[in-house]
Tab-separated table of N, CA, C and O in Angstrom:
chain	number	residue	atom	x	y	z
B	1	ALA	N	0.823	-1.197	0.000
B	1	ALA	CA	0.000	0.000	0.000
B	1	ALA	C	0.866	1.260	0.000
B	1	ALA	O	0.539	2.233	-0.670
B	2	LEU	N	1.983	1.237	0.756
B	2	LEU	CA	2.846	2.417	0.794
B	2	LEU	C	3.570	2.635	-0.532
B	2	LEU	O	3.742	3.777	-0.968
B	3	LEU	N	3.969	1.545	-1.178
B	3	LEU	CA	4.602	1.685	-2.494
B	3	LEU	C	3.622	2.288	-3.490
B	3	LEU	O	3.982	3.170	-4.276
B	4	GLU	N	2.381	1.845	-3.449
B	4	GLU	CA	1.355	2.405	-4.330
B	4	GLU	C	1.174	3.900	-4.054
B	4	GLU	O	1.066	4.700	-4.972
B	5	ARG	N	1.167	4.277	-2.775
B	5	ARG	CA	1.015	5.685	-2.405
B	5	ARG	C	2.229	6.495	-2.864
B	5	ARG	O	2.103	7.621	-3.331
B	6	LEU	N	3.446	5.911	-2.740
B	6	LEU	CA	4.670	6.585	-3.169
B	6	LEU	C	4.644	6.877	-4.661
B	6	LEU	O	5.121	7.911	-5.115
B	7	THR	N	4.040	5.979	-5.429
B	7	THR	CA	4.069	6.093	-6.891
B	7	THR	C	2.727	6.497	-7.497
B	7	THR	O	2.539	6.375	-8.703
B	8	ASN	N	1.798	7.013	-6.687
B	8	ASN	CA	0.456	7.320	-7.205
B	8	ASN	C	0.379	8.577	-8.073
B	8	ASN	O	-0.642	8.849	-8.683
B	9	GLY	N	1.439	9.376	-8.107
B	9	GLY	CA	1.485	10.527	-9.003
B	9	GLY	C	0.871	11.806	-8.475
B	9	GLY	O	0.891	12.826	-9.168
B	10	ARG	N	0.357	11.821	-7.261
B	10	ARG	CA	-0.259	13.048	-6.719
B	10	ARG	C	0.751	14.186	-6.630
B	10	ARG	O	0.376	15.344	-6.700
B	11	GLU	N	2.027	13.852	-6.504
B	11	GLU	CA	3.072	14.877	-6.418
B	11	GLU	C	3.243	15.661	-7.713
B	11	GLU	O	3.773	16.768	-7.713
B	12	ARG	N	2.773	15.106	-8.824
B	12	ARG	CA	2.916	15.814	-10.111
B	12	ARG	C	2.126	17.103	-10.164
B	12	ARG	O	2.410	17.977	-10.981
B	13	ALA	N	1.140	17.277	-9.288
B	13	ALA	CA	0.348	18.508	-9.247
B	13	ALA	C	1.067	19.621	-8.496
B	13	ALA	O	0.650	20.784	-8.577
B	14	LEU	N	2.146	19.300	-7.786
B	14	LEU	CA	2.842	20.317	-6.998
B	14	LEU	C	3.520	21.347	-7.892
B	14	LEU	O	4.109	21.006	-8.913
B	15	ARG	N	3.416	22.616	-7.478
B	15	ARG	CA	4.034	23.746	-8.180
B	15	ARG	C	4.575	24.715	-7.134
B	15	ARG	O	4.044	24.797	-6.024
B	16	PRO	N	5.611	25.495	-7.482
B	16	PRO	CA	6.104	26.511	-6.546
B	16	PRO	C	4.973	27.430	-6.086
B	16	PRO	O	4.120	27.829	-6.874
B	17	GLY	N	4.957	27.708	-4.784
B	17	GLY	CA	3.933	28.550	-4.188
B	17	GLY	C	2.764	27.775	-3.609
B	17	GLY	O	1.999	28.317	-2.816
B	18	MET	N	2.603	26.511	-3.967
B	18	MET	CA	1.513	25.676	-3.450
B	18	MET	C	1.845	25.178	-2.055
B	18	MET	O	3.010	25.079	-1.681
B	19	LEU	N	0.804	24.816	-1.312
B	19	LEU	CA	0.980	24.150	-0.027
B	19	LEU	C	1.023	22.644	-0.259
B	19	LEU	O	0.295	22.120	-1.111
B	20	ALA	N	1.879	21.972	0.506
B	20	ALA	CA	2.028	20.521	0.391
B	20	ALA	C	2.090	19.905	1.775
B	20	ALA	O	2.437	20.570	2.756
B	21	VAL	N	1.752	18.623	1.861
B	21	VAL	CA	1.858	17.829	3.092
B	21	VAL	C	2.405	16.453	2.727
B	21	VAL	O	2.369	16.040	1.573
B	22	TRP	N	2.897	15.761	3.760
B	22	TRP	CA	3.338	14.385	3.552
B	22	TRP	C	2.173	13.520	3.076
B	22	TRP	O	1.053	13.681	3.539
B	23	LYS	N	2.452	12.575	2.202
B	23	LYS	CA	1.487	11.530	1.908
B	23	LYS	C	1.415	10.642	3.148
B	23	LYS	O	2.442	10.415	3.805
B	24	PRO	N	0.256	10.119	3.490
B	24	PRO	CA	0.124	9.285	4.688
B	24	PRO	C	1.083	8.094	4.678
B	24	PRO	O	1.196	7.382	3.683
B	25	GLY	N	1.794	7.923	5.788
B	25	GLY	CA	2.701	6.794	5.950
B	25	GLY	C	4.059	6.963	5.310
B	25	GLY	O	4.896	6.065	5.394
B	26	LEU	N	4.336	8.110	4.657
B	26	LEU	CA	5.587	8.259	3.918
B	26	LEU	C	6.539	9.303	4.501
B	26	LEU	O	7.533	9.663	3.875
B	27	LYS	N	6.270	9.756	5.706
B	27	LYS	CA	7.140	10.737	6.360
B	27	LYS	C	8.438	10.055	6.762
B	27	LYS	O	8.434	9.050	7.460
B	28	ASN	N	9.573	10.583	6.313
B	28	ASN	CA	10.859	10.000	6.670
B	28	ASN	C	11.842	11.046	7.201
B	28	ASN	O	13.034	10.784	7.291
B	29	ARG	N	11.334	12.212	7.525
B	29	ARG	CA	12.160	13.288	8.075
B	29	ARG	C	11.490	13.834	9.322
B	29	ARG	O	10.277	13.689	9.508
B	30	ARG	N	12.255	14.526	10.107
B	30	ARG	CA	11.723	15.093	11.348
B	30	ARG	C	10.723	16.216	11.082
B	30	ARG	O	9.735	16.361	11.788
B	31	PHE	N	11.003	17.017	10.076
B	31	PHE	CA	10.133	18.145	9.712
B	31	PHE	C	9.771	18.044	8.255
B	31	PHE	O	10.578	17.570	7.461
B	32	PRO	N	8.632	18.504	7.873
B	32	PRO	CA	7.540	19.019	8.686
B	32	PRO	C	6.788	17.879	9.368
B	32	PRO	O	6.965	16.708	9.025
B	33	ARG	N	5.930	18.219	10.313
B	33	ARG	CA	5.111	17.210	10.979
B	33	ARG	C	3.988	16.774	10.032
B	33	ARG	O	3.648	17.482	9.083
B	34	TYR	N	3.404	15.613	10.301
B	34	TYR	CA	2.243	15.169	9.517
B	34	TYR	C	1.139	16.221	9.607
B	34	TYR	O	0.858	16.745	10.684
B	35	GLY	N	0.525	16.527	8.493
B	35	GLY	CA	-0.585	17.471	8.446
B	35	GLY	C	-0.174	18.928	8.475
B	35	GLY	O	-1.012	19.802	8.297
B	36	GLU	N	1.112	19.215	8.687
B	36	GLU	CA	1.604	20.593	8.716
B	36	GLU	C	1.877	21.040	7.278
B	36	GLU	O	2.802	20.539	6.634
B	37	PRO	N	1.087	21.974	6.761
B	37	PRO	CA	1.331	22.407	5.384
B	37	PRO	C	2.611	23.232	5.284
B	37	PRO	O	2.929	24.023	6.176
B	38	VAL	N	3.334	23.004	4.217
B	38	VAL	CA	4.560	23.740	3.918
B	38	VAL	C	4.444	24.286	2.495
B	38	VAL	O	3.646	23.794	1.697
B	39	VAL	N	5.245	25.279	2.194
B	39	VAL	CA	5.187	25.901	0.872
B	39	VAL	C	6.234	25.277	-0.041
B	39	VAL	O	7.403	25.150	0.329
B	40	VAL	N	5.814	24.910	-1.242
B	40	VAL	CA	6.745	24.412	-2.251
B	40	VAL	C	7.537	25.606	-2.772
B	40	VAL	O	6.959	26.569	-3.287
B	41	VAL	N	8.856	25.573	-2.606
B	41	VAL	CA	9.731	26.644	-3.067
B	41	VAL	C	10.159	26.382	-4.507
B	41	VAL	O	10.132	27.272	-5.347
B	42	ALA	N	10.563	25.139	-4.777
B	42	ALA	CA	11.044	24.802	-6.122
B	42	ALA	C	10.973	23.297	-6.343
B	42	ALA	O	11.005	22.509	-5.398
B	43	LEU	N	10.884	22.929	-7.604
B	43	LEU	CA	10.972	21.542	-8.051
B	43	LEU	C	12.268	21.440	-8.846
B	43	LEU	O	12.448	22.173	-9.829
B	44	LEU	N	13.160	20.582	-8.439
B	44	LEU	CA	14.449	20.463	-9.115
B	44	LEU	C	14.353	19.496	-10.290
B	44	LEU	O	13.806	18.409	-10.156
B	45	ASP	N	14.903	19.909	-11.432
B	45	ASP	CA	14.923	19.031	-12.610
B	45	ASP	C	15.853	17.847	-12.385
B	45	ASP	O	15.553	16.723	-12.771
B	46	ALA	N	17.009	18.135	-11.786
B	46	ALA	CA	17.979	17.084	-11.489
B	46	ALA	C	18.023	16.894	-9.977
B	46	ALA	O	18.450	17.794	-9.254
B	47	PRO	N	17.571	15.752	-9.480
B	47	PRO	CA	17.569	15.532	-8.035
B	47	PRO	C	18.975	15.503	-7.446
B	47	PRO	O	19.929	15.118	-8.122
B	48	ILE	N	19.079	15.907	-6.201
B	48	ILE	CA	20.325	15.802	-5.460
B	48	ILE	C	20.306	14.450	-4.754
B	48	ILE	O	19.308	14.083	-4.132
B	49	VAL	N	21.394	13.717	-4.867
B	49	VAL	CA	21.531	12.429	-4.196
B	49	VAL	C	22.790	12.513	-3.348
B	49	VAL	O	23.862	12.830	-3.855
B	50	ASN	N	22.658	12.250	-2.053
B	50	ASN	CA	23.790	12.331	-1.140
B	50	ASN	C	24.694	11.124	-1.360
B	50	ASN	O	24.309	10.001	-1.033
B	51	PRO	N	25.917	11.348	-1.860
B	51	PRO	CA	26.820	10.217	-2.128
B	51	PRO	C	27.413	9.611	-0.860
B	51	PRO	O	28.011	8.548	-0.904
B	52	ASP	N	27.237	10.270	0.287
B	52	ASP	CA	27.819	9.779	1.538
B	52	ASP	C	26.969	8.719	2.227
B	52	ASP	O	27.444	8.051	3.145
B	53	GLU	N	25.721	8.570	1.826
B	53	GLU	CA	24.855	7.580	2.466
B	53	GLU	C	25.221	6.182	1.976
B	53	GLU	O	25.376	5.950	0.782
B	54	GLU	N	25.334	5.260	2.930
B	54	GLU	CA	25.671	3.882	2.599
B	54	GLU	C	24.415	3.109	2.214
B	54	GLU	O	23.303	3.489	2.561
B	55	SER	N	24.577	1.991	1.547
B	55	SER	CA	23.443	1.215	1.055
B	55	SER	C	22.527	0.722	2.169
B	55	SER	O	21.362	0.443	1.926
B	56	GLY	N	23.002	0.648	3.391
B	56	GLY	CA	22.169	0.222	4.514
B	56	GLY	C	21.323	1.344	5.092
B	56	GLY	O	20.487	1.111	5.956
B	57	SER	N	21.510	2.559	4.602
B	57	SER	CA	20.769	3.712	5.113
B	57	SER	C	19.431	3.844	4.401
B	57	SER	O	19.334	3.615	3.195
B	58	PRO	N	18.373	4.254	5.121
B	58	PRO	CA	17.087	4.479	4.448
B	58	PRO	C	17.139	5.668	3.492
B	58	PRO	O	16.241	5.838	2.679
B	59	TYR	N	18.202	6.468	3.564
B	59	TYR	CA	18.342	7.628	2.684
B	59	TYR	C	19.245	7.346	1.485
B	59	TYR	O	19.513	8.236	0.687
B	60	PHE	N	19.701	6.095	1.333
B	60	PHE	CA	20.591	5.729	0.228
B	60	PHE	C	19.915	6.012	-1.106
B	60	PHE	O	18.821	5.525	-1.376
B	61	GLN	N	20.538	6.823	-1.915
B	61	GLN	CA	20.076	7.220	-3.248
B	61	GLN	C	18.671	7.818	-3.259
B	61	GLN	O	17.967	7.745	-4.273
B	62	GLU	N	18.251	8.418	-2.159
B	62	GLU	CA	16.952	9.100	-2.132
B	62	GLU	C	17.047	10.344	-3.013
B	62	GLU	O	17.921	11.183	-2.813
B	63	PRO	N	16.164	10.482	-4.004
B	63	PRO	CA	16.225	11.637	-4.907
B	63	PRO	C	15.588	12.876	-4.264
B	63	PRO	O	14.376	12.962	-4.111
B	64	LEU	N	16.408	13.833	-3.850
B	64	LEU	CA	15.914	15.056	-3.228
B	64	LEU	C	15.657	16.077	-4.338
B	64	LEU	O	16.567	16.727	-4.827
B	65	ASP	N	14.403	16.170	-4.757
B	65	ASP	CA	14.047	16.999	-5.908
B	65	ASP	C	12.965	18.028	-5.600
B	65	ASP	O	12.336	18.577	-6.501
B	66	LEU	N	12.747	18.293	-4.306
B	66	LEU	CA	11.710	19.222	-3.884
B	66	LEU	C	12.289	20.121	-2.791
B	66	LEU	O	12.936	19.631	-1.865
B	67	LEU	N	12.098	21.440	-2.918
B	67	LEU	CA	12.506	22.372	-1.880
B	67	LEU	C	11.250	22.876	-1.195
B	67	LEU	O	10.314	23.341	-1.862
B	68	LEU	N	11.236	22.781	0.138
B	68	LEU	CA	10.062	23.139	0.933
B	68	LEU	C	10.411	24.220	1.948
B	68	LEU	O	11.445	24.129	2.610
B	69	ARG	N	9.544	25.210	2.096
B	69	ARG	CA	9.727	26.254	3.105
B	69	ARG	C	8.975	25.856	4.359
B	69	ARG	O	7.773	25.587	4.320
B	70	VAL	N	9.693	25.831	5.470
B	70	VAL	CA	9.120	25.481	6.761
B	70	VAL	C	9.427	26.625	7.724
B	70	VAL	O	10.524	27.169	7.712
B	71	VAL	N	8.453	26.992	8.536
B	71	VAL	CA	8.671	27.994	9.572
B	71	VAL	C	8.666	27.251	10.899
B	71	VAL	O	7.699	26.578	11.240
B	72	ARG	N	9.781	27.348	11.661
B	72	ARG	CA	9.962	26.545	12.874
B	72	ARG	C	10.337	27.404	14.065
B	72	ARG	O	10.960	28.443	13.917
B	73	GLY	N	10.000	26.907	15.235
B	73	GLY	CA	10.483	27.451	16.490
B	73	GLY	C	9.773	28.692	16.974
B	73	GLY	O	8.939	29.276	16.282
B	74	GLU	N	10.137	29.060	18.205
B	74	GLU	CA	9.542	30.230	18.831
B	74	GLU	C	9.862	31.513	18.077
B	74	GLU	O	9.060	32.437	18.035
B	75	ASP	N	11.052	31.565	17.488
B	75	ASP	CA	11.441	32.774	16.754
B	75	ASP	C	11.009	32.735	15.289
B	75	ASP	O	11.370	33.610	14.510
B	76	ARG	N	10.221	31.696	14.939
B	76	ARG	CA	9.627	31.573	13.602
B	76	ARG	C	10.690	31.619	12.499
B	76	ARG	O	10.591	32.371	11.542
B	77	GLN	N	11.717	30.797	12.646
B	77	GLN	CA	12.783	30.729	11.654
B	77	GLN	C	12.254	30.226	10.311
B	77	GLN	O	11.488	29.276	10.260
B	78	PHE	N	12.713	30.843	9.251
B	78	PHE	CA	12.391	30.450	7.880
B	78	PHE	C	13.467	29.476	7.433
B	78	PHE	O	14.632	29.830	7.353
B	79	LEU	N	13.083	28.227	7.175
B	79	LEU	CA	14.038	27.202	6.756
B	79	LEU	C	13.589	26.581	5.437
B	79	LEU	O	12.397	26.496	5.159
B	80	VAL	N	14.549	26.151	4.650
B	80	VAL	CA	14.242	25.453	3.401
B	80	VAL	C	14.855	24.059	3.489
B	80	VAL	O	16.040	23.911	3.778
B	81	TYR	N	14.021	23.047	3.277
B	81	TYR	CA	14.450	21.661	3.323
B	81	TYR	C	14.356	21.035	1.936
B	81	TYR	O	13.460	21.361	1.159
B	82	HIS	N	15.275	20.110	1.668
B	82	HIS	CA	15.200	19.281	0.469
B	82	HIS	C	14.426	18.021	0.825
B	82	HIS	O	14.581	17.487	1.923
B	83	ALA	N	13.625	17.536	-0.098
B	83	ALA	CA	12.834	16.330	0.156
B	83	ALA	C	12.612	15.560	-1.146
B	83	ALA	O	12.820	16.082	-2.240
B	84	ASP	N	12.166	14.332	-0.977
B	84	ASP	CA	11.786	13.477	-2.105
B	84	ASP	C	10.346	13.839	-2.474
B	84	ASP	O	9.420	13.625	-1.697
B	85	ARG	N	10.160	14.397	-3.632
B	85	ARG	CA	8.846	14.875	-4.095
B	85	ARG	C	7.772	13.795	-4.034
B	85	ARG	O	6.618	14.076	-3.738
B	86	ARG	N	8.129	12.546	-4.285
B	86	ARG	CA	7.143	11.459	-4.308
B	86	ARG	C	6.448	11.262	-2.974
B	86	ARG	O	5.374	10.676	-2.911
B	87	ARG	N	7.049	11.742	-1.890
B	87	ARG	CA	6.502	11.576	-0.547
B	87	ARG	C	5.490	12.658	-0.170
B	87	ARG	O	4.916	12.614	0.906
B	88	PHE	N	5.260	13.636	-1.057
B	88	PHE	CA	4.366	14.756	-0.768
B	88	PHE	C	3.194	14.808	-1.732
B	88	PHE	O	3.248	14.248	-2.835
B	89	GLN	N	2.165	15.511	-1.304
B	89	GLN	CA	0.973	15.722	-2.132
B	89	GLN	C	0.453	17.120	-1.848
B	89	GLN	O	0.784	17.719	-0.827
B	90	PRO	N	-0.377	17.656	-2.737
B	90	PRO	CA	-0.960	18.969	-2.467
B	90	PRO	C	-1.795	18.956	-1.189
B	90	PRO	O	-2.464	17.965	-0.883
B	91	TYR	N	-1.714	20.048	-0.463
B	91	TYR	CA	-2.528	20.230	0.745
B	91	TYR	C	-3.952	20.532	0.329
B	91	TYR	O	-4.182	21.343	-0.568
B	92	GLU	N	-4.908	19.843	0.972
B	92	GLU	CA	-6.318	20.081	0.686
B	92	GLU	C	-6.939	20.647	1.955
B	92	GLU	O	-6.900	20.028	3.002
B	93	ARG	N	-7.512	21.819	1.844
B	93	ARG	CA	-8.020	22.526	3.021
B	93	ARG	C	-9.135	21.778	3.735
B	93	ARG	O	-9.362	21.978	4.904
B	94	ASP	N	-9.830	20.890	3.042
B	94	ASP	CA	-10.923	20.155	3.696
B	94	ASP	C	-10.400	19.041	4.607
B	94	ASP	O	-11.176	18.383	5.293
B	95	GLY	N	-9.082	18.832	4.615
B	95	GLY	CA	-8.497	17.845	5.505
B	95	GLY	C	-8.362	16.461	4.915
B	95	GLY	O	-7.729	15.601	5.496
B	96	VAL	N	-8.915	16.208	3.744
B	96	VAL	CA	-8.830	14.885	3.121
B	96	VAL	C	-7.368	14.632	2.722
B	96	VAL	O	-6.740	15.446	2.082
B	97	GLY	N	-6.839	13.499	3.140
B	97	GLY	CA	-5.492	13.118	2.768
B	97	GLY	C	-4.399	13.873	3.505
B	97	GLY	O	-3.253	13.836	3.102
B	98	ASN	N	-4.717	14.558	4.581
B	98	ASN	CA	-3.698	15.328	5.280
B	98	ASN	C	-3.300	14.713	6.603
B	98	ASN	O	-2.836	15.387	7.487
B	99	ARG	N	-3.418	13.446	6.766
B	99	ARG	CA	-3.025	12.795	8.010
B	99	ARG	C	-1.797	11.943	7.802
B	99	ARG	O	-1.461	11.448	6.870
């Protein structure tokens, strides 16, 4: 079921300026939290792959092709994170698919 969700194509609707959330069950980073909408900053044509990750790591050859704006902490820091686009979907204000 998670593989189907990873490859369902909902991420293809993402565009810079849109709100996005994790697809259910596919969160693999500390931030953002599930259901926390973040802003899509950019979609990278060529994904970044960390060459330092070993094959035993869950991040081995993970294609980081999405830049997300997250606001964190008491001082409301503006941060930009790289992520695997396949793990995200457009945020829907009615709450469907945002868990």
